[in-house]
Coordinates of C-alpha atoms and ligand atoms in Angstrom, one line a residue:
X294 CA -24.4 -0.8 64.3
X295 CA -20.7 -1.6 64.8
X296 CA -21.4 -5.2 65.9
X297 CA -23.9 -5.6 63.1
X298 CA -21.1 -4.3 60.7
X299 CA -18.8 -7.0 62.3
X300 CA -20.8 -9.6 62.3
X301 CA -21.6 -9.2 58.4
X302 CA -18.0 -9.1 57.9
X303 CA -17.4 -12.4 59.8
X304 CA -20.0 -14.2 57.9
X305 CA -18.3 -12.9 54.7
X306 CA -15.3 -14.1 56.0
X307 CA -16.4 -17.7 56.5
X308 CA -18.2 -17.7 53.1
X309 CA -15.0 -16.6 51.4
X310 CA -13.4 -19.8 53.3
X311 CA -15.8 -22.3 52.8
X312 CA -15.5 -21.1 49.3
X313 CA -11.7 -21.4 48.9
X314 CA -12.4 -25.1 50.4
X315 CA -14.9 -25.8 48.0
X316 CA -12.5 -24.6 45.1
X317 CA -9.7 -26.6 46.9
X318 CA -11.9 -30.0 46.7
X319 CA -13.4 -29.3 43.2
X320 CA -9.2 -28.9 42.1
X321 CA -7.9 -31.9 44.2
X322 CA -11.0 -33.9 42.1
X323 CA -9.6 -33.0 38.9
X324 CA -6.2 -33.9 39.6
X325 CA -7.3 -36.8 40.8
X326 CA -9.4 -37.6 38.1
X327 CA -6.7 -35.8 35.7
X328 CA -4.3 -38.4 36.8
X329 CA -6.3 -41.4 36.0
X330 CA -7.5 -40.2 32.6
X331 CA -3.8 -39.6 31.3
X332 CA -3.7 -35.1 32.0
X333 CA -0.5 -35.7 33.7
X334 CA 3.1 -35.2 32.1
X335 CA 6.5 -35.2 32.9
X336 CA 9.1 -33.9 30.8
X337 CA 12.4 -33.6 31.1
X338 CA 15.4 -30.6 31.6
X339 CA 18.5 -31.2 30.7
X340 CA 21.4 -30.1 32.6
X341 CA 25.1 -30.3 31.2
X342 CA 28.4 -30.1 32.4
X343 CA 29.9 -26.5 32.2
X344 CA 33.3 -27.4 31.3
X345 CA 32.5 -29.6 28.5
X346 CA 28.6 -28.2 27.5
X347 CA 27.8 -31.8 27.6
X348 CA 24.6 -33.8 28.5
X349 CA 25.1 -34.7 32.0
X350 CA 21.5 -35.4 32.8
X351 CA 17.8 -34.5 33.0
X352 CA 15.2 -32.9 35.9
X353 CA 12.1 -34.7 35.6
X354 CA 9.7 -32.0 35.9
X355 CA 5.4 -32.3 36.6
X356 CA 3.1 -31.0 34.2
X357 CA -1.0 -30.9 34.0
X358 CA -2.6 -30.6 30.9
X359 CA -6.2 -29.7 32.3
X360 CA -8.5 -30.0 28.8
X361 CA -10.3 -26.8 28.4
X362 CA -8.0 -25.1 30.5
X363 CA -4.6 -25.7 29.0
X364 CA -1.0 -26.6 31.0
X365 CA -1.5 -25.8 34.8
X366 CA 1.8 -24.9 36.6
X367 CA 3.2 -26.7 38.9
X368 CA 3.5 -24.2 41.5
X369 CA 0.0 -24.2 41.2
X370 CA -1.3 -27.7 42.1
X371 CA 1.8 -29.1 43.8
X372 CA 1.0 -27.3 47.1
X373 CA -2.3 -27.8 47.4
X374 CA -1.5 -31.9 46.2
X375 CA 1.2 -31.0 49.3
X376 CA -1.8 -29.8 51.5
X377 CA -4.1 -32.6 51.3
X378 CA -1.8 -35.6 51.0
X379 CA -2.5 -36.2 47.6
X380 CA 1.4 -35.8 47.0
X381 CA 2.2 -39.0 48.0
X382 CA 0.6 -41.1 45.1
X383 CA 1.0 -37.8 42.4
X384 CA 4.9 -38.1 43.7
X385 CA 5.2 -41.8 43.5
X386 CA 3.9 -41.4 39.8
X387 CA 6.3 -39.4 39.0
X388 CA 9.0 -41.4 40.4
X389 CA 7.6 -44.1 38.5
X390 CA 7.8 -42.3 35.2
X391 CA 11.2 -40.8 35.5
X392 CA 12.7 -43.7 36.0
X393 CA 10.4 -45.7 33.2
X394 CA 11.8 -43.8 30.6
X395 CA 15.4 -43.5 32.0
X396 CA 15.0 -47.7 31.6
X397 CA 13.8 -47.0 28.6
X398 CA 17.0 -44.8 27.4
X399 CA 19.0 -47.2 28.9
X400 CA 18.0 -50.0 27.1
X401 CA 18.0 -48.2 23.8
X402 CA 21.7 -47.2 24.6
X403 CA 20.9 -43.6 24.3
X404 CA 22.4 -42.7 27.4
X405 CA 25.8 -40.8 27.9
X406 CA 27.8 -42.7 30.8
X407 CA 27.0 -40.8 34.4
X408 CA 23.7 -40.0 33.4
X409 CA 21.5 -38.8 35.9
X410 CA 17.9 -38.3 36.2
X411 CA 16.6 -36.1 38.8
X412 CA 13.3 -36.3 40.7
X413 CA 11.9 -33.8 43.1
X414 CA 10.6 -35.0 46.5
X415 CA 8.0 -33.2 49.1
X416 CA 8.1 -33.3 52.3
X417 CA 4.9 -35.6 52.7
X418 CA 7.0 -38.2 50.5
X419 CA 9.7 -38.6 52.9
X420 CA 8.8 -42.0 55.0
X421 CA 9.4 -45.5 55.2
X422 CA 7.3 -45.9 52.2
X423 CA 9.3 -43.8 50.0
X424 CA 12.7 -46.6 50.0
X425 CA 10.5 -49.2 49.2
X426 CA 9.2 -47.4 46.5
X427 CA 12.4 -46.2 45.0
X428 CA 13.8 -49.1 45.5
X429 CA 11.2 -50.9 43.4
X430 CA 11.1 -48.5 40.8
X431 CA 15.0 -48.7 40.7
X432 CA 14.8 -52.7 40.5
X433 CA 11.3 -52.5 37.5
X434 CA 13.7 -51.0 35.0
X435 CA 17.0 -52.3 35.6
X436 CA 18.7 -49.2 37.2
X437 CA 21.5 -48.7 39.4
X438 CA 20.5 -46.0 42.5
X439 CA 23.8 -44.3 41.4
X440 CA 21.8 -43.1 38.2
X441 CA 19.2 -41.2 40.5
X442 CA 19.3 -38.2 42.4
X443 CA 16.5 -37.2 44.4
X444 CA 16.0 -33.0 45.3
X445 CA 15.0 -32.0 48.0
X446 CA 14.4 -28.0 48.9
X447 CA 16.8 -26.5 51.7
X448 CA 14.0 -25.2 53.5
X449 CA 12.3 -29.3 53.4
X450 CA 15.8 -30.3 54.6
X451 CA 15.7 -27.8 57.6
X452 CA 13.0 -28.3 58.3
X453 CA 12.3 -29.7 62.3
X454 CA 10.4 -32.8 61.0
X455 CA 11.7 -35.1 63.5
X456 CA 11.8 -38.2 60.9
X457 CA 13.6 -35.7 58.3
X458 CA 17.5 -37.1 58.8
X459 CA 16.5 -40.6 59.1
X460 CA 14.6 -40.3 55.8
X461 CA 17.7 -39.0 54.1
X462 CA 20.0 -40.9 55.4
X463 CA 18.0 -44.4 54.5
X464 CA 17.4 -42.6 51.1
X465 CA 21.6 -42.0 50.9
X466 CA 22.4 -45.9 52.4
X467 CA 20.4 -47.1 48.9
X468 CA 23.2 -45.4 46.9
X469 CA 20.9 -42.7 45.3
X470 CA 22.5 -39.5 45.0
X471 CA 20.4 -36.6 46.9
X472 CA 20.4 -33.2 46.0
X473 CA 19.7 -29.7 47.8
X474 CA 17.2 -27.5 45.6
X475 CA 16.6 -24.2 45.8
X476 CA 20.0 -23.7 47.7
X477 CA 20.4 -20.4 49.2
X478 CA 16.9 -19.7 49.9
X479 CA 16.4 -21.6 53.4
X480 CA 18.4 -21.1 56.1
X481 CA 21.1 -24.2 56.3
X482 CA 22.9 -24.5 59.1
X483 CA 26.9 -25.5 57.9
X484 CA 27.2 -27.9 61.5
X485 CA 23.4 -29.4 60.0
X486 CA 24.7 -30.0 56.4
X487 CA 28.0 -31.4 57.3
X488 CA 25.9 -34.2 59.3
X489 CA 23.7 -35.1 55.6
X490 CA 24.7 -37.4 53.4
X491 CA 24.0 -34.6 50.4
X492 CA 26.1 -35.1 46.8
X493 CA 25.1 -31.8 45.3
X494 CA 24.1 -28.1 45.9
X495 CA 21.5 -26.3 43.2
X496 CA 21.8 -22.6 43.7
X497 CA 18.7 -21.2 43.4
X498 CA 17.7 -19.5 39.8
X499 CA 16.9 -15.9 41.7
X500 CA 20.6 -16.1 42.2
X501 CA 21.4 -16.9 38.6
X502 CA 19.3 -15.2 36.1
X503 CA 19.6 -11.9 35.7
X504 CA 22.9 -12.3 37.6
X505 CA 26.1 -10.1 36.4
X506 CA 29.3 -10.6 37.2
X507 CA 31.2 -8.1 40.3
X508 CA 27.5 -8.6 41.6
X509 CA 26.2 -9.8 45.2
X510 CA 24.6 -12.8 43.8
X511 CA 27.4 -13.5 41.8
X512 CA 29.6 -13.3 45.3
X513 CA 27.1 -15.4 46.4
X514 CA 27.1 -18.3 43.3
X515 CA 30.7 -18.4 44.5
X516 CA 30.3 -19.0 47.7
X517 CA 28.1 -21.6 47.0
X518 CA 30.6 -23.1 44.7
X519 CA 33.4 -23.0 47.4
X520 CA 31.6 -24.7 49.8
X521 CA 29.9 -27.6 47.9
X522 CA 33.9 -27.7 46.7
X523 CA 35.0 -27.9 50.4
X524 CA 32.1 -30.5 51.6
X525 CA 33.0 -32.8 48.2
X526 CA 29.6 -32.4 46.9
X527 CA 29.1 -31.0 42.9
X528 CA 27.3 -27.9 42.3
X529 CA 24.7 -26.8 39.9
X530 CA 23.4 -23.5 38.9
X531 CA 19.5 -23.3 37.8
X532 CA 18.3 -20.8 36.1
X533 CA 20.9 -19.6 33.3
X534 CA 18.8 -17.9 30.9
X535 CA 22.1 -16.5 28.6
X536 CA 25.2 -17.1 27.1
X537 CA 26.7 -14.9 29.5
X538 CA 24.9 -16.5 32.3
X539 CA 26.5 -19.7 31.8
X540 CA 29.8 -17.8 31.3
X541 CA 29.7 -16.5 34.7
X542 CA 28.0 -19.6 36.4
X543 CA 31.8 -21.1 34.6
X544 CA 33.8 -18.4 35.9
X545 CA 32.1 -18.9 39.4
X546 CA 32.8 -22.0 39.7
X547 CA 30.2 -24.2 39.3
X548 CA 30.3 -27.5 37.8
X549 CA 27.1 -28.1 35.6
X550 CA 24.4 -25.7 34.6
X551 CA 20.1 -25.8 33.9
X552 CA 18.1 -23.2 32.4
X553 CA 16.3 -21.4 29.5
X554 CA 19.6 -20.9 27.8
X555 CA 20.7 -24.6 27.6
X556 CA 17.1 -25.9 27.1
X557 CA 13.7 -25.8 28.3
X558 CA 12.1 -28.6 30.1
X559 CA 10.2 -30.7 26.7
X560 CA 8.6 -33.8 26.2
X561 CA 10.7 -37.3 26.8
X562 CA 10.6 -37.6 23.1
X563 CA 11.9 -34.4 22.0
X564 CA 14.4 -34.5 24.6
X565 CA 15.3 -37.5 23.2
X566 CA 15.9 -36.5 19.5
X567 CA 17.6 -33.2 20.6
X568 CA 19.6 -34.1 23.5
X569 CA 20.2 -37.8 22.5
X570 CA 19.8 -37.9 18.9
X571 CA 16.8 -40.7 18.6
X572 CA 15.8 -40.4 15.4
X573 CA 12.5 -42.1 16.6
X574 CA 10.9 -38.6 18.5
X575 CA 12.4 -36.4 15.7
X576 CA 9.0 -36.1 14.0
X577 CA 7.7 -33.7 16.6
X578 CA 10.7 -31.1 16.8
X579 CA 8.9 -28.0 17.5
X580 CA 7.6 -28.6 21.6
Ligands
C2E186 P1 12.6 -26.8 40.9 O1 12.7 -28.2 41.3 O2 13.5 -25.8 41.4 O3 12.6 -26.9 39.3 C1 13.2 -25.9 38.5 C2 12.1 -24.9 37.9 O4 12.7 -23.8 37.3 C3 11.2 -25.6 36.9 O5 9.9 -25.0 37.0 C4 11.9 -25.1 35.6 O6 11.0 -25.1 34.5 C5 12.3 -23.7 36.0 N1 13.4 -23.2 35.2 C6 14.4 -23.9 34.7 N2 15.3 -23.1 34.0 C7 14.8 -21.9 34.1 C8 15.3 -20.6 33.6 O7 16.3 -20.5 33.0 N3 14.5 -19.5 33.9 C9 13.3 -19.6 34.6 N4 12.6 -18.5 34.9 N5 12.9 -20.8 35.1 C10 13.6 -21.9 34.9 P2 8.6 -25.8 37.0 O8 8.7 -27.0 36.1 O9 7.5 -24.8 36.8 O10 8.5 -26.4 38.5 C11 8.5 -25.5 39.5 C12 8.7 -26.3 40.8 O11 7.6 -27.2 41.0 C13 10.0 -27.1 40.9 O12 11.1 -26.2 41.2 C14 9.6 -28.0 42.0 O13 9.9 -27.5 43.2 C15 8.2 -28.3 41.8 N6 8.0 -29.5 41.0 C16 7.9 -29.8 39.7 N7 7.7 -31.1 39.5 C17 7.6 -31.7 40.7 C18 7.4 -33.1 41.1 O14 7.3 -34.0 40.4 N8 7.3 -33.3 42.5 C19 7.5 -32.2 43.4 N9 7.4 -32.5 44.7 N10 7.7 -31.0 43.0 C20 7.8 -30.7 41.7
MG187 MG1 14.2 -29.5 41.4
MG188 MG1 15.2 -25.4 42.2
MG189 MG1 11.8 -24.4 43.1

């Protein structure tokens, strides 16, 4: 009876995991197909300079409008587009589009001077195709590298990948600026960051929001602060979801400030009209 019992349970087993692949296929299809027929989105977070509250620049983030479904997380598809490789053309996209619109901004004069736009990178991304494709995508809409940064999470940047450093430092040598995201949640080793050719620290939002002053976290926003101070880099705290939070991130010591508070990631044309003041996406005010 008892091996009867365990085999039942085995076969359930492998039904439940040829199901989850099945569901993982049938997902990676329509984000395949979602990309071709348009689905896809990036808007756009703004994130500002504490000291003055000014536009300092924007975090292109993903988005999937799936139709019947409505807008699909990124946490949701982005690891599973990590899992099968599919990351590398969904990332290049988004590199693409970033950087299109920045061109775009650009050319309209919209932009304030030291604008930035910030594009996330996976792992996956980070080889010898990458330069060539941030290099075109740089050259397509008359950029300077110097108005990119590219994030990458602590724990990618720790990560043993043997090719890891030499990826980041070609990425550095193009004169993009590259940026630690999610800071504080990986382990970084100070003797392995003073050897990268980093230009900013993000503290991580769990950090941030939430986050009262005389706090751990808020020892630790400082700490953060100090050290990006020490290294030369800038530092920037995510999540601020209050007026109080971006008090405190200002007290603490950090340099520019994202979240909630300041403004939500939107559409490039509302982030246009209310960050910029193009008259030309005012019509839609309300996304
Ligand atoms: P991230 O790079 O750390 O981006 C910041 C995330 O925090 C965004 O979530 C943003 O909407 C959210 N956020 C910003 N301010 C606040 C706040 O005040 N409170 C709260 N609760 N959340 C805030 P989102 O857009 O859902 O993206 C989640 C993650 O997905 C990103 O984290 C990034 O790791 C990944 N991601 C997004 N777009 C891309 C992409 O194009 N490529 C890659 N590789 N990853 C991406
Ligand atoms: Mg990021
Ligand atoms: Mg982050
Ligand atoms: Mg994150």
């Amino acid at each position: 009876l008892a091996k009867e019992l365990g085999r039942n349970r085995a076969s359930r087993f492998e039904a439940g995991l040829r199901y989850q692949a099945l569901r993982h296929l049938d997902v990676e299809q329509a984000l395949r197909r979602g990309l071709e027929h348009g689905e896809l989105a990036v808007h756009y977070q703004p994130v500002i300079d504490v000291s003055t509250g000014r536009l300092h620049g924007a975090e292109a983030l993903l988005r999937w409008n799936r139709p019947g479904i409505g807008p699909v997380p990124p946490d949701q598809f982005i690891p599973l587009a990590e899992e099968t490789g599919f990351i590398v053309p969904l990332g290049e996209w988004v590199l693409g589009e970033a950087l299109h619109q920045l061109g775009e901004w650009k050319g309209r004069n919209l932009l304030p001077s030291g604008f930035r736009m910030a594009v996330n990178l996976s792992p996956q991304q980070l080889g010898a195709a990458l330069l060539t494709s941030v290099e075109r995508a740089i050259g397509d809409n008359d950029l300077s590298p110097a108005e990119l940064s590219l994030e990458i999470t602590e724990t990618t940047l720790m990560s043993e990948r043997s090719n890891m450093s030499e990826a980041v430092h070609a990425l550095a040598s193009l004169g993009a600026n590259l940026s630690i995201d999610d800071f504080g949640t990986g382990y970084s080793s100070l003797a392995h960051l003073r050897h990268l050719p980093v230009h900013q620290l993000k503290v991580d939002r769990s950090f941030v929001s939430g986050t009262e002053a005389g706090s751990r976290d808020a020892a630790l926003i400082a700490a953060v602060c100090g050290l990006a101070q020490e290294f030369g880099l800038s530092c920037v705290a995510e999540g601020v979801e209050s007026a109080e939070e971006l008090q405190l991130v200002a007290d603490l010591g950090c340099g520019y400030a994202q979240g909630f508070h300041i403004g939500r990631p939107t559409s490039a044309a509302v982030f246009a009209a209310r960050w910029m003041g193009d008259q030309a996406g005012s019509e839609h005010p309300q996304s």
